[in-house]
Amino acid sequence: PSKDKISPFERDAMLAAARAAMDRAYAPYSHFHVGAAVLDEHGAIHAGCNVENAAYPQGVCAEAGALSAMVLAGATRVRAVLVMGHGDALVTPCGGCRQKIREFARGDAKIHCCTEDGELIRSFTLDELLPYSFGRENL
Ligand code: THU
């Protein structure tokens, strides 16, 4: 398989990591639990959950936590992202997180969005979710 195509094995591992992270979410205000998993250039998976705050705007999304964990682990490339949220509706990354992912991913990186049970999965490229984006090459 090519370097940027993720295997079913990697996808299942990302699903499991996102689900475990979602179960750890700290979301006492919205009660909306989200888990995210990113696959890095070494094949390692890093997870994050949303962490809310009594000062509401200080809350952090699951994707941001997963990206921080990736950088801390020494990786700088995102090959794929998987986001899982409570409920039956797909959870796609918020606008701010699309831009955060953009820092580390190519436009053709896959972003997998799924329901709580992981049954419904829709996959997008970063370019689809964040067209005509701004990045470091613009500076
Ligand atoms: N949230 C995420 O963590 N990621 C998303 O992609 C969408 C929204 C969180 C933020 C907040 O804690 C809760 O979900 C409700 O918006």
Short mmCIF file of N, CA, C and O and ligand atoms in Angstrom, two decimals:
data_model
loop_
_atom_site.label_atom_id
_atom_site.label_comp_id
_atom_site.label_asym_id
_atom_site.label_seq_id
_atom_site.Cartn_x
_atom_site.Cartn_y
_atom_site.Cartn_z
N PRO A 1 0.82 -1.21 0.00
CA PRO A 1 0.00 0.00 0.00
C PRO A 1 0.87 1.27 0.00
O PRO A 1 1.95 1.25 0.56
N SER A 2 0.37 2.29 -0.64
CA SER A 2 1.15 3.53 -0.70
C SER A 2 1.22 4.16 0.69
O SER A 2 0.44 3.84 1.58
N LYS A 3 2.14 5.08 0.81
CA LYS A 3 2.47 5.63 2.12
C LYS A 3 1.27 6.34 2.77
O LYS A 3 1.13 6.33 3.99
N ASP A 4 0.42 6.93 1.95
CA ASP A 4 -0.64 7.72 2.55
C ASP A 4 -1.99 7.03 2.58
O ASP A 4 -2.99 7.61 2.99
N LYS A 5 -2.01 5.78 2.11
CA LYS A 5 -3.25 5.03 2.19
C LYS A 5 -3.23 4.29 3.52
O LYS A 5 -2.28 3.58 3.83
N ILE A 6 -4.28 4.47 4.32
CA ILE A 6 -4.24 3.79 5.61
C ILE A 6 -4.89 2.42 5.48
O ILE A 6 -5.85 2.23 4.73
N SER A 7 -4.34 1.46 6.18
CA SER A 7 -4.82 0.09 6.10
C SER A 7 -6.04 -0.08 6.99
O SER A 7 -6.27 0.72 7.91
N PRO A 8 -6.84 -1.13 6.74
CA PRO A 8 -7.98 -1.41 7.62
C PRO A 8 -7.51 -1.60 9.06
O PRO A 8 -8.20 -1.21 10.01
N PHE A 9 -6.32 -2.16 9.21
CA PHE A 9 -5.76 -2.36 10.55
C PHE A 9 -5.54 -1.00 11.23
O PHE A 9 -5.90 -0.81 12.40
N GLU A 10 -4.96 -0.06 10.48
CA GLU A 10 -4.71 1.26 11.06
C GLU A 10 -6.03 1.97 11.37
O GLU A 10 -6.16 2.65 12.39
N ARG A 11 -7.00 1.80 10.50
CA ARG A 11 -8.29 2.43 10.73
C ARG A 11 -8.96 1.87 11.98
O ARG A 11 -9.52 2.62 12.79
N ASP A 12 -8.90 0.58 12.15
CA ASP A 12 -9.50 -0.03 13.35
C ASP A 12 -8.77 0.43 14.61
O ASP A 12 -9.39 0.67 15.64
N ALA A 13 -7.44 0.56 14.52
CA ALA A 13 -6.67 1.02 15.67
C ALA A 13 -7.05 2.47 16.00
O ALA A 13 -7.14 2.85 17.17
N MET A 14 -7.28 3.28 14.96
CA MET A 14 -7.68 4.67 15.21
C MET A 14 -9.07 4.73 15.83
O MET A 14 -9.34 5.53 16.73
N LEU A 15 -9.97 3.86 15.36
CA LEU A 15 -11.32 3.80 15.93
C LEU A 15 -11.25 3.46 17.43
O LEU A 15 -11.92 4.11 18.25
N ALA A 16 -10.44 2.48 17.75
CA ALA A 16 -10.33 2.05 19.15
C ALA A 16 -9.73 3.17 20.00
O ALA A 16 -10.19 3.42 21.13
N ALA A 17 -8.72 3.85 19.47
CA ALA A 17 -8.06 4.92 20.23
C ALA A 17 -9.02 6.09 20.44
O ALA A 17 -9.08 6.68 21.52
N ALA A 18 -9.80 6.42 19.40
CA ALA A 18 -10.75 7.53 19.52
C ALA A 18 -11.86 7.19 20.51
O ALA A 18 -12.30 8.04 21.29
N ARG A 19 -12.29 5.94 20.49
CA ARG A 19 -13.36 5.54 21.41
C ARG A 19 -12.89 5.60 22.86
O ARG A 19 -13.58 6.13 23.74
N ALA A 20 -11.67 5.11 23.10
CA ALA A 20 -11.12 5.15 24.47
C ALA A 20 -10.96 6.60 24.91
O ALA A 20 -11.24 6.94 26.07
N ALA A 21 -10.53 7.47 23.99
CA ALA A 21 -10.36 8.89 24.33
C ALA A 21 -11.72 9.52 24.61
O ALA A 21 -11.88 10.29 25.57
N MET A 22 -12.71 9.21 23.78
CA MET A 22 -14.05 9.77 23.96
C MET A 22 -14.59 9.43 25.35
O MET A 22 -15.24 10.26 26.00
N ASP A 23 -14.30 8.24 25.82
CA ASP A 23 -14.76 7.83 27.15
C ASP A 23 -14.11 8.63 28.27
O ASP A 23 -14.60 8.64 29.39
N ARG A 24 -12.99 9.28 27.96
CA ARG A 24 -12.28 10.07 28.95
C ARG A 24 -12.61 11.56 28.85
O ARG A 24 -12.03 12.38 29.58
N ALA A 25 -13.47 11.93 27.92
CA ALA A 25 -13.75 13.36 27.70
C ALA A 25 -14.20 14.03 29.00
O ALA A 25 -14.89 13.42 29.84
N TYR A 26 -13.79 15.27 29.16
CA TYR A 26 -14.24 16.07 30.29
C TYR A 26 -15.18 17.12 29.72
O TYR A 26 -14.74 18.15 29.16
N ALA A 27 -16.47 16.82 29.76
CA ALA A 27 -17.45 17.68 29.10
C ALA A 27 -18.68 17.88 29.99
O ALA A 27 -19.80 17.53 29.61
N PRO A 28 -18.46 18.46 31.20
CA PRO A 28 -19.58 18.59 32.13
C PRO A 28 -20.58 19.67 31.71
O PRO A 28 -21.68 19.73 32.29
N TYR A 29 -20.24 20.50 30.75
CA TYR A 29 -21.13 21.60 30.35
C TYR A 29 -21.97 21.23 29.13
O TYR A 29 -23.18 21.37 29.13
N SER A 30 -21.31 20.72 28.10
CA SER A 30 -22.07 20.35 26.90
C SER A 30 -22.57 18.91 26.98
O SER A 30 -23.51 18.54 26.27
N HIS A 31 -21.92 18.10 27.81
CA HIS A 31 -22.20 16.66 27.86
C HIS A 31 -21.99 16.01 26.50
O HIS A 31 -22.54 14.95 26.22
N PHE A 32 -21.22 16.67 25.65
CA PHE A 32 -20.95 16.13 24.32
C PHE A 32 -19.51 15.62 24.29
O PHE A 32 -18.56 16.41 24.29
N HIS A 33 -19.38 14.32 24.31
CA HIS A 33 -18.05 13.72 24.40
C HIS A 33 -17.48 13.47 23.00
O HIS A 33 -18.17 12.93 22.14
N VAL A 34 -16.23 13.86 22.83
CA VAL A 34 -15.57 13.67 21.54
C VAL A 34 -14.20 13.03 21.77
O VAL A 34 -13.51 13.36 22.74
N GLY A 35 -13.85 12.12 20.87
CA GLY A 35 -12.51 11.53 20.88
C GLY A 35 -11.91 11.68 19.50
O GLY A 35 -12.63 11.62 18.49
N ALA A 36 -10.62 11.91 19.44
CA ALA A 36 -9.94 12.03 18.15
C ALA A 36 -8.67 11.20 18.17
O ALA A 36 -8.04 11.03 19.22
N ALA A 37 -8.30 10.68 17.01
CA ALA A 37 -7.05 9.93 16.87
C ALA A 37 -6.34 10.42 15.62
O ALA A 37 -6.98 10.62 14.57
N VAL A 38 -5.05 10.65 15.73
CA VAL A 38 -4.26 11.01 14.55
C VAL A 38 -3.20 9.94 14.32
O VAL A 38 -2.60 9.42 15.27
N LEU A 39 -3.00 9.63 13.07
CA LEU A 39 -1.98 8.66 12.65
C LEU A 39 -0.79 9.46 12.12
O LEU A 39 -0.96 10.28 11.20
N ASP A 40 0.40 9.24 12.69
CA ASP A 40 1.54 10.05 12.28
C ASP A 40 2.39 9.34 11.22
O ASP A 40 2.06 8.23 10.77
N GLU A 41 3.48 9.99 10.82
CA GLU A 41 4.32 9.47 9.74
C GLU A 41 5.07 8.21 10.11
O GLU A 41 5.60 7.52 9.24
N HIS A 42 5.12 7.89 11.39
CA HIS A 42 5.80 6.67 11.82
C HIS A 42 4.82 5.51 12.01
O HIS A 42 5.22 4.41 12.39
N GLY A 43 3.53 5.80 11.82
CA GLY A 43 2.53 4.75 12.04
C GLY A 43 1.98 4.74 13.45
O GLY A 43 1.18 3.88 13.81
N ALA A 44 2.43 5.69 14.28
CA ALA A 44 1.93 5.75 15.65
C ALA A 44 0.62 6.53 15.70
O ALA A 44 0.38 7.43 14.87
N ILE A 45 -0.22 6.19 16.65
CA ILE A 45 -1.52 6.83 16.81
C ILE A 45 -1.53 7.62 18.11
O ILE A 45 -1.07 7.13 19.15
N HIS A 46 -2.04 8.84 18.04
CA HIS A 46 -2.12 9.71 19.21
C HIS A 46 -3.57 10.13 19.38
O HIS A 46 -4.23 10.50 18.40
N ALA A 47 -4.05 10.09 20.61
CA ALA A 47 -5.46 10.37 20.85
C ALA A 47 -5.65 11.60 21.71
O ALA A 47 -4.73 12.04 22.41
N GLY A 48 -6.83 12.16 21.63
CA GLY A 48 -7.19 13.29 22.47
C GLY A 48 -8.68 13.30 22.72
O GLY A 48 -9.46 12.69 21.97
N CYS A 49 -9.08 13.96 23.81
CA CYS A 49 -10.50 14.12 24.12
C CYS A 49 -10.76 15.60 24.36
O CYS A 49 -9.82 16.37 24.61
N ASN A 50 -12.02 15.99 24.27
CA ASN A 50 -12.32 17.40 24.58
C ASN A 50 -12.24 17.63 26.09
O ASN A 50 -12.59 16.75 26.89
N VAL A 51 -11.74 18.79 26.44
CA VAL A 51 -11.57 19.18 27.84
C VAL A 51 -12.20 20.55 28.01
O VAL A 51 -11.64 21.55 27.54
N GLU A 52 -13.37 20.57 28.64
CA GLU A 52 -14.10 21.84 28.77
C GLU A 52 -13.65 22.60 30.00
O GLU A 52 -12.84 22.12 30.80
N ASN A 53 -14.17 23.83 30.13
CA ASN A 53 -13.75 24.70 31.23
C ASN A 53 -14.94 25.54 31.66
O ASN A 53 -15.78 25.91 30.82
N ALA A 54 -14.99 25.88 32.96
CA ALA A 54 -16.06 26.73 33.47
C ALA A 54 -16.07 28.07 32.75
O ALA A 54 -17.13 28.69 32.59
N ALA A 55 -14.90 28.53 32.34
CA ALA A 55 -14.83 29.70 31.44
C ALA A 55 -14.93 29.13 30.03
O ALA A 55 -13.93 28.72 29.44
N TYR A 56 -16.13 29.01 29.52
CA TYR A 56 -16.43 28.20 28.34
C TYR A 56 -15.45 28.30 27.16
O TYR A 56 -15.07 27.28 26.60
N PRO A 57 -15.04 29.52 26.77
CA PRO A 57 -14.17 29.58 25.58
C PRO A 57 -12.81 28.94 25.78
O PRO A 57 -12.09 28.71 24.81
N GLN A 58 -12.45 28.65 27.02
CA GLN A 58 -11.14 28.02 27.26
C GLN A 58 -11.16 26.51 27.03
O GLN A 58 -10.12 25.86 27.12
N GLY A 59 -12.30 25.96 26.72
CA GLY A 59 -12.39 24.53 26.43
C GLY A 59 -11.55 24.17 25.21
O GLY A 59 -11.34 25.00 24.32
N VAL A 60 -11.06 22.94 25.20
CA VAL A 60 -10.19 22.49 24.10
C VAL A 60 -10.83 21.29 23.42
O VAL A 60 -11.33 20.37 24.08
N CYS A 61 -10.78 21.28 22.10
CA CYS A 61 -11.35 20.18 21.33
C CYS A 61 -10.47 18.93 21.38
O CYS A 61 -9.25 19.02 21.61
N ALA A 62 -11.10 17.82 21.11
CA ALA A 62 -10.40 16.53 21.09
C ALA A 62 -9.25 16.52 20.07
O ALA A 62 -8.17 16.00 20.33
N GLU A 63 -9.49 17.13 18.91
CA GLU A 63 -8.48 17.12 17.86
C GLU A 63 -7.23 17.86 18.30
O GLU A 63 -6.09 17.46 18.00
N ALA A 64 -7.43 18.97 19.02
CA ALA A 64 -6.29 19.77 19.48
C ALA A 64 -5.45 18.96 20.46
O ALA A 64 -4.21 18.98 20.41
N GLY A 65 -6.13 18.21 21.33
CA GLY A 65 -5.40 17.38 22.28
C GLY A 65 -4.60 16.29 21.58
O GLY A 65 -3.46 16.00 21.96
N ALA A 66 -5.19 15.69 20.56
CA ALA A 66 -4.49 14.63 19.83
C ALA A 66 -3.26 15.19 19.10
O ALA A 66 -2.20 14.56 19.06
N LEU A 67 -3.40 16.38 18.54
CA LEU A 67 -2.25 16.99 17.84
C LEU A 67 -1.14 17.33 18.83
O LEU A 67 0.04 17.16 18.54
N SER A 68 -1.50 17.82 20.00
CA SER A 68 -0.49 18.12 21.02
C SER A 68 0.26 16.84 21.42
O SER A 68 1.48 16.85 21.57
N ALA A 69 -0.48 15.76 21.60
CA ALA A 69 0.15 14.49 21.97
C ALA A 69 1.10 14.03 20.87
O ALA A 69 2.20 13.51 21.15
N MET A 70 0.72 14.24 19.62
CA MET A 70 1.57 13.85 18.49
C MET A 70 2.88 14.64 18.51
O MET A 70 3.97 14.06 18.37
N VAL A 71 2.78 15.95 18.69
CA VAL A 71 3.99 16.78 18.68
C VAL A 71 4.89 16.42 19.87
O VAL A 71 6.10 16.29 19.73
N LEU A 72 4.26 16.20 21.00
CA LEU A 72 5.03 15.81 22.19
C LEU A 72 5.80 14.51 21.94
O LEU A 72 6.92 14.34 22.42
N ALA A 73 5.20 13.61 21.17
CA ALA A 73 5.83 12.31 20.89
C ALA A 73 6.92 12.43 19.82
O ALA A 73 7.59 11.45 19.51
N GLY A 74 7.07 13.61 19.23
CA GLY A 74 8.16 13.82 18.28
C GLY A 74 7.78 13.70 16.83
O GLY A 74 8.65 13.63 15.96
N ALA A 75 6.49 13.68 16.52
CA ALA A 75 6.04 13.57 15.13
C ALA A 75 5.56 14.92 14.62
O ALA A 75 5.12 15.77 15.40
N THR A 76 5.63 15.09 13.31
CA THR A 76 5.21 16.38 12.72
C THR A 76 4.32 16.22 11.50
O THR A 76 3.94 17.20 10.88
N ARG A 77 4.02 14.97 11.12
CA ARG A 77 3.15 14.77 9.96
C ARG A 77 1.91 14.01 10.38
O ARG A 77 1.99 12.98 11.06
N VAL A 78 0.77 14.50 9.93
CA VAL A 78 -0.50 13.80 10.15
C VAL A 78 -0.87 13.07 8.86
O VAL A 78 -1.03 13.70 7.82
N ARG A 79 -0.95 11.76 8.92
CA ARG A 79 -1.35 10.99 7.73
C ARG A 79 -2.86 10.85 7.66
O ARG A 79 -3.44 10.79 6.57
N ALA A 80 -3.51 10.75 8.82
CA ALA A 80 -4.97 10.61 8.84
C ALA A 80 -5.48 11.00 10.22
O ALA A 80 -4.74 10.96 11.20
N VAL A 81 -6.75 11.37 10.23
CA VAL A 81 -7.42 11.76 11.48
C VAL A 81 -8.74 11.01 11.57
O VAL A 81 -9.39 10.79 10.54
N LEU A 82 -9.12 10.62 12.75
CA LEU A 82 -10.46 10.05 12.95
C LEU A 82 -11.11 10.76 14.13
O LEU A 82 -10.48 10.93 15.17
N VAL A 83 -12.33 11.21 13.93
CA VAL A 83 -13.06 11.91 14.98
C VAL A 83 -14.34 11.14 15.28
O VAL A 83 -15.06 10.72 14.36
N MET A 84 -14.58 10.95 16.56
CA MET A 84 -15.79 10.23 16.98
C MET A 84 -16.51 11.07 18.04
O MET A 84 -15.87 11.58 18.97
N GLY A 85 -17.82 11.25 17.86
CA GLY A 85 -18.57 12.04 18.83
C GLY A 85 -19.82 11.31 19.28
O GLY A 85 -20.30 10.40 18.60
N HIS A 86 -20.32 11.71 20.41
CA HIS A 86 -21.54 11.13 20.96
C HIS A 86 -22.70 11.29 19.98
O HIS A 86 -22.82 12.30 19.31
N GLY A 87 -23.51 10.31 19.93
CA GLY A 87 -24.74 10.41 19.17
C GLY A 87 -24.68 9.75 17.81
O GLY A 87 -23.69 9.11 17.45
N ASP A 88 -25.78 9.95 17.07
CA ASP A 88 -25.94 9.28 15.78
C ASP A 88 -25.49 10.12 14.61
O ASP A 88 -25.51 9.66 13.47
N ALA A 89 -25.14 11.37 14.88
CA ALA A 89 -24.73 12.25 13.78
C ALA A 89 -23.21 12.24 13.65
O ALA A 89 -22.48 12.06 14.63
N LEU A 90 -22.76 12.40 12.43
CA LEU A 90 -21.32 12.49 12.18
C LEU A 90 -20.77 13.71 12.88
O LEU A 90 -21.40 14.76 12.88
N VAL A 91 -19.59 13.58 13.45
CA VAL A 91 -18.92 14.75 14.01
C VAL A 91 -17.74 15.08 13.12
O VAL A 91 -16.82 14.28 12.95
N THR A 92 -17.79 16.25 12.53
CA THR A 92 -16.65 16.72 11.73
C THR A 92 -15.89 17.75 12.55
O THR A 92 -16.47 18.41 13.42
N PRO A 93 -14.60 17.90 12.31
CA PRO A 93 -13.81 18.86 13.09
C PRO A 93 -14.34 20.29 12.90
O PRO A 93 -14.75 20.67 11.80
N CYS A 94 -14.29 21.07 13.98
CA CYS A 94 -14.72 22.46 13.89
C CYS A 94 -13.74 23.23 13.00
O CYS A 94 -12.66 22.73 12.66
N GLY A 95 -14.11 24.43 12.64
CA GLY A 95 -13.27 25.22 11.73
C GLY A 95 -11.86 25.43 12.27
O GLY A 95 -10.88 25.30 11.54
N GLY A 96 -11.78 25.75 13.56
CA GLY A 96 -10.46 25.99 14.15
C GLY A 96 -9.60 24.74 14.09
O GLY A 96 -8.39 24.81 13.81
N CYS A 97 -10.20 23.59 14.34
CA CYS A 97 -9.42 22.35 14.31
C CYS A 97 -9.02 21.95 12.89
O CYS A 97 -7.96 21.37 12.68
N ARG A 98 -9.84 22.30 11.91
CA ARG A 98 -9.44 22.05 10.53
C ARG A 98 -8.13 22.78 10.24
O ARG A 98 -7.21 22.25 9.61
N GLN A 99 -8.05 24.01 10.70
CA GLN A 99 -6.83 24.78 10.50
C GLN A 99 -5.66 24.21 11.31
O GLN A 99 -4.53 24.17 10.83
N LYS A 100 -5.93 23.72 12.49
CA LYS A 100 -4.86 23.11 13.30
C LYS A 100 -4.32 21.86 12.62
O LYS A 100 -3.12 21.61 12.60
N ILE A 101 -5.23 21.06 12.06
CA ILE A 101 -4.81 19.85 11.34
C ILE A 101 -3.98 20.25 10.12
O ILE A 101 -2.97 19.63 9.78
N ARG A 102 -4.40 21.33 9.48
CA ARG A 102 -3.75 21.84 8.26
C ARG A 102 -2.26 22.10 8.46
O ARG A 102 -1.45 21.97 7.54
N GLU A 103 -1.87 22.45 9.65
CA GLU A 103 -0.47 22.73 9.94
C GLU A 103 0.41 21.50 9.69
O GLU A 103 1.57 21.63 9.32
N PHE A 104 -0.16 20.31 9.90
CA PHE A 104 0.65 19.09 9.88
C PHE A 104 0.26 18.10 8.78
O PHE A 104 0.90 17.05 8.66
N ALA A 105 -0.80 18.38 8.05
CA ALA A 105 -1.31 17.41 7.07
C ALA A 105 -1.28 17.97 5.66
O ALA A 105 -1.42 19.17 5.45
N ARG A 106 -1.15 17.08 4.70
CA ARG A 106 -1.30 17.48 3.29
C ARG A 106 -2.79 17.57 2.98
O ARG A 106 -3.64 17.01 3.70
N GLY A 107 -3.09 18.24 1.87
CA GLY A 107 -4.49 18.41 1.48
C GLY A 107 -5.20 17.10 1.22
O GLY A 107 -6.42 17.01 1.36
N ASP A 108 -4.44 16.07 0.85
CA ASP A 108 -5.09 14.79 0.53
C ASP A 108 -5.16 13.86 1.75
O ASP A 108 -5.59 12.71 1.62
N ALA A 109 -4.75 14.34 2.92
CA ALA A 109 -4.87 13.51 4.13
C ALA A 109 -6.35 13.25 4.41
O ALA A 109 -7.20 14.14 4.23
N LYS A 110 -6.65 12.05 4.85
CA LYS A 110 -8.04 11.67 5.09
C LYS A 110 -8.48 12.05 6.51
O LYS A 110 -7.73 11.85 7.47
N ILE A 111 -9.69 12.57 6.57
CA ILE A 111 -10.30 12.84 7.87
C ILE A 111 -11.56 11.99 7.96
O ILE A 111 -12.51 12.18 7.20
N HIS A 112 -11.52 11.01 8.84
CA HIS A 112 -12.63 10.07 9.00
C HIS A 112 -13.51 10.57 10.14
O HIS A 112 -13.03 10.83 11.23
N CYS A 113 -14.81 10.69 9.83
CA CYS A 113 -15.75 11.21 10.83
C CYS A 113 -16.76 10.13 11.12
O CYS A 113 -17.32 9.54 10.19
N CYS A 114 -17.02 9.87 12.38
CA CYS A 114 -17.94 8.77 12.66
C CYS A 114 -18.84 9.02 13.84
O CYS A 114 -18.68 9.98 14.58
N THR A 115 -19.81 8.16 13.94
CA THR A 115 -20.78 8.21 15.03
C THR A 115 -20.18 7.48 16.24
O THR A 115 -19.12 6.86 16.15
N GLU A 116 -20.90 7.59 17.32
CA GLU A 116 -20.45 7.02 18.59
C GLU A 116 -20.12 5.53 18.50
O GLU A 116 -19.15 5.05 19.10
N ASP A 117 -20.92 4.80 17.75
CA ASP A 117 -20.68 3.35 17.65
C ASP A 117 -19.68 3.01 16.54
O ASP A 117 -19.34 1.85 16.36
N GLY A 118 -19.24 4.03 15.82
CA GLY A 118 -18.27 3.79 14.74
C GLY A 118 -18.88 3.15 13.52
O GLY A 118 -18.20 2.80 12.56
N GLU A 119 -20.21 2.99 13.52
CA GLU A 119 -20.89 2.31 12.41
C GLU A 119 -20.91 3.17 11.16
O GLU A 119 -20.53 2.73 10.08
N LEU A 120 -21.35 4.43 11.34
CA LEU A 120 -21.41 5.33 10.18
C LEU A 120 -20.12 6.10 10.12
O LEU A 120 -19.76 6.85 11.04
N ILE A 121 -19.39 5.88 9.05
CA ILE A 121 -18.12 6.58 8.87
C ILE A 121 -18.15 7.27 7.52
O ILE A 121 -18.50 6.65 6.52
N ARG A 122 -17.84 8.55 7.51
CA ARG A 122 -17.67 9.23 6.22
C ARG A 122 -16.28 9.82 6.21
O ARG A 122 -15.82 10.40 7.19
N SER A 123 -15.62 9.67 5.09
CA SER A 123 -14.24 10.13 4.99
C SER A 123 -14.14 11.29 4.02
O SER A 123 -14.76 11.27 2.95
N PHE A 124 -13.40 12.29 4.42
CA PHE A 124 -13.17 13.49 3.60
C PHE A 124 -11.67 13.69 3.48
O PHE A 124 -10.91 13.20 4.32
N THR A 125 -11.26 14.45 2.49
CA THR A 125 -9.87 14.91 2.51
C THR A 125 -9.85 16.25 3.23
O THR A 125 -10.87 16.94 3.33
N LEU A 126 -8.67 16.61 3.72
CA LEU A 126 -8.55 17.92 4.37
C LEU A 126 -8.93 19.03 3.39
O LEU A 126 -9.61 19.99 3.77
N ASP A 127 -8.54 18.87 2.12
CA ASP A 127 -8.89 19.88 1.12
C ASP A 127 -10.40 20.05 0.97
O ASP A 127 -10.89 21.15 0.71
N GLU A 128 -11.13 18.97 1.15
CA GLU A 128 -12.60 19.09 1.05
C GLU A 128 -13.16 19.87 2.22
O GLU A 128 -14.12 20.63 2.07
N LEU A 129 -12.59 19.67 3.39
CA LEU A 129 -13.11 20.34 4.59
C LEU A 129 -12.57 21.76 4.75
O LEU A 129 -13.17 22.58 5.44
N LEU A 130 -11.41 22.01 4.13
CA LEU A 130 -10.78 23.33 4.28
C LEU A 130 -10.15 23.75 2.95
O LEU A 130 -8.93 23.75 2.79
N PRO A 131 -11.02 24.10 1.98
CA PRO A 131 -10.50 24.46 0.66
C PRO A 131 -9.77 25.80 0.68
O PRO A 131 -10.05 26.64 1.53
N TYR A 132 -8.84 25.96 -0.26
CA TYR A 132 -8.09 27.23 -0.40
C TYR A 132 -7.50 27.67 0.94
O TYR A 132 -7.59 28.82 1.33
N SER A 133 -6.90 26.72 1.63
CA SER A 133 -6.46 27.01 3.00
C SER A 133 -5.15 27.79 3.04
O SER A 133 -4.39 27.85 2.07
N PHE A 134 -4.92 28.35 4.17
CA PHE A 134 -3.72 29.14 4.44
C PHE A 134 -2.74 28.28 5.22
O PHE A 134 -3.11 27.63 6.20
N GLY A 135 -1.48 28.29 4.78
CA GLY A 135 -0.49 27.47 5.49
C GLY A 135 0.87 28.13 5.52
O GLY A 135 1.04 29.27 5.07
N ARG A 136 1.82 27.39 6.04
CA ARG A 136 3.16 27.97 6.26
C ARG A 136 3.82 28.43 4.97
O ARG A 136 4.64 29.34 4.97
N GLU A 137 3.44 27.79 3.84
CA GLU A 137 4.05 28.21 2.57
C GLU A 137 3.56 29.58 2.11
O GLU A 137 4.09 30.17 1.19
N ASN A 138 2.51 30.08 2.75
CA ASN A 138 2.02 31.42 2.43
C ASN A 138 2.83 32.51 3.12
O ASN A 138 2.71 33.69 2.77
N LEU A 139 3.60 32.12 4.11
CA LEU A 139 4.31 33.14 4.89
C LEU A 139 5.64 33.51 4.26
O LEU A 139 6.25 32.70 3.58
N1 THU B 1 -15.80 19.33 20.04
C1 THU B 1 -14.64 18.65 19.80
O1 THU B 1 -13.89 18.31 20.72
N2 THU B 1 -14.34 18.37 18.50
C2 THU B 1 -15.15 18.61 17.45
O2 THU B 1 -14.81 18.30 16.33
C3 THU B 1 -16.45 19.28 17.66
C4 THU B 1 -16.68 19.82 19.02
C5 THU B 1 -16.15 19.58 21.45
C6 THU B 1 -16.00 20.99 21.93
C7 THU B 1 -16.95 21.01 23.09
O3 THU B 1 -16.30 20.53 24.26
C8 THU B 1 -18.05 20.04 22.72
O4 THU B 1 -17.50 19.26 21.66
C9 THU B 1 -19.33 20.70 22.24
O5 THU B 1 -19.08 21.63 21.26
#
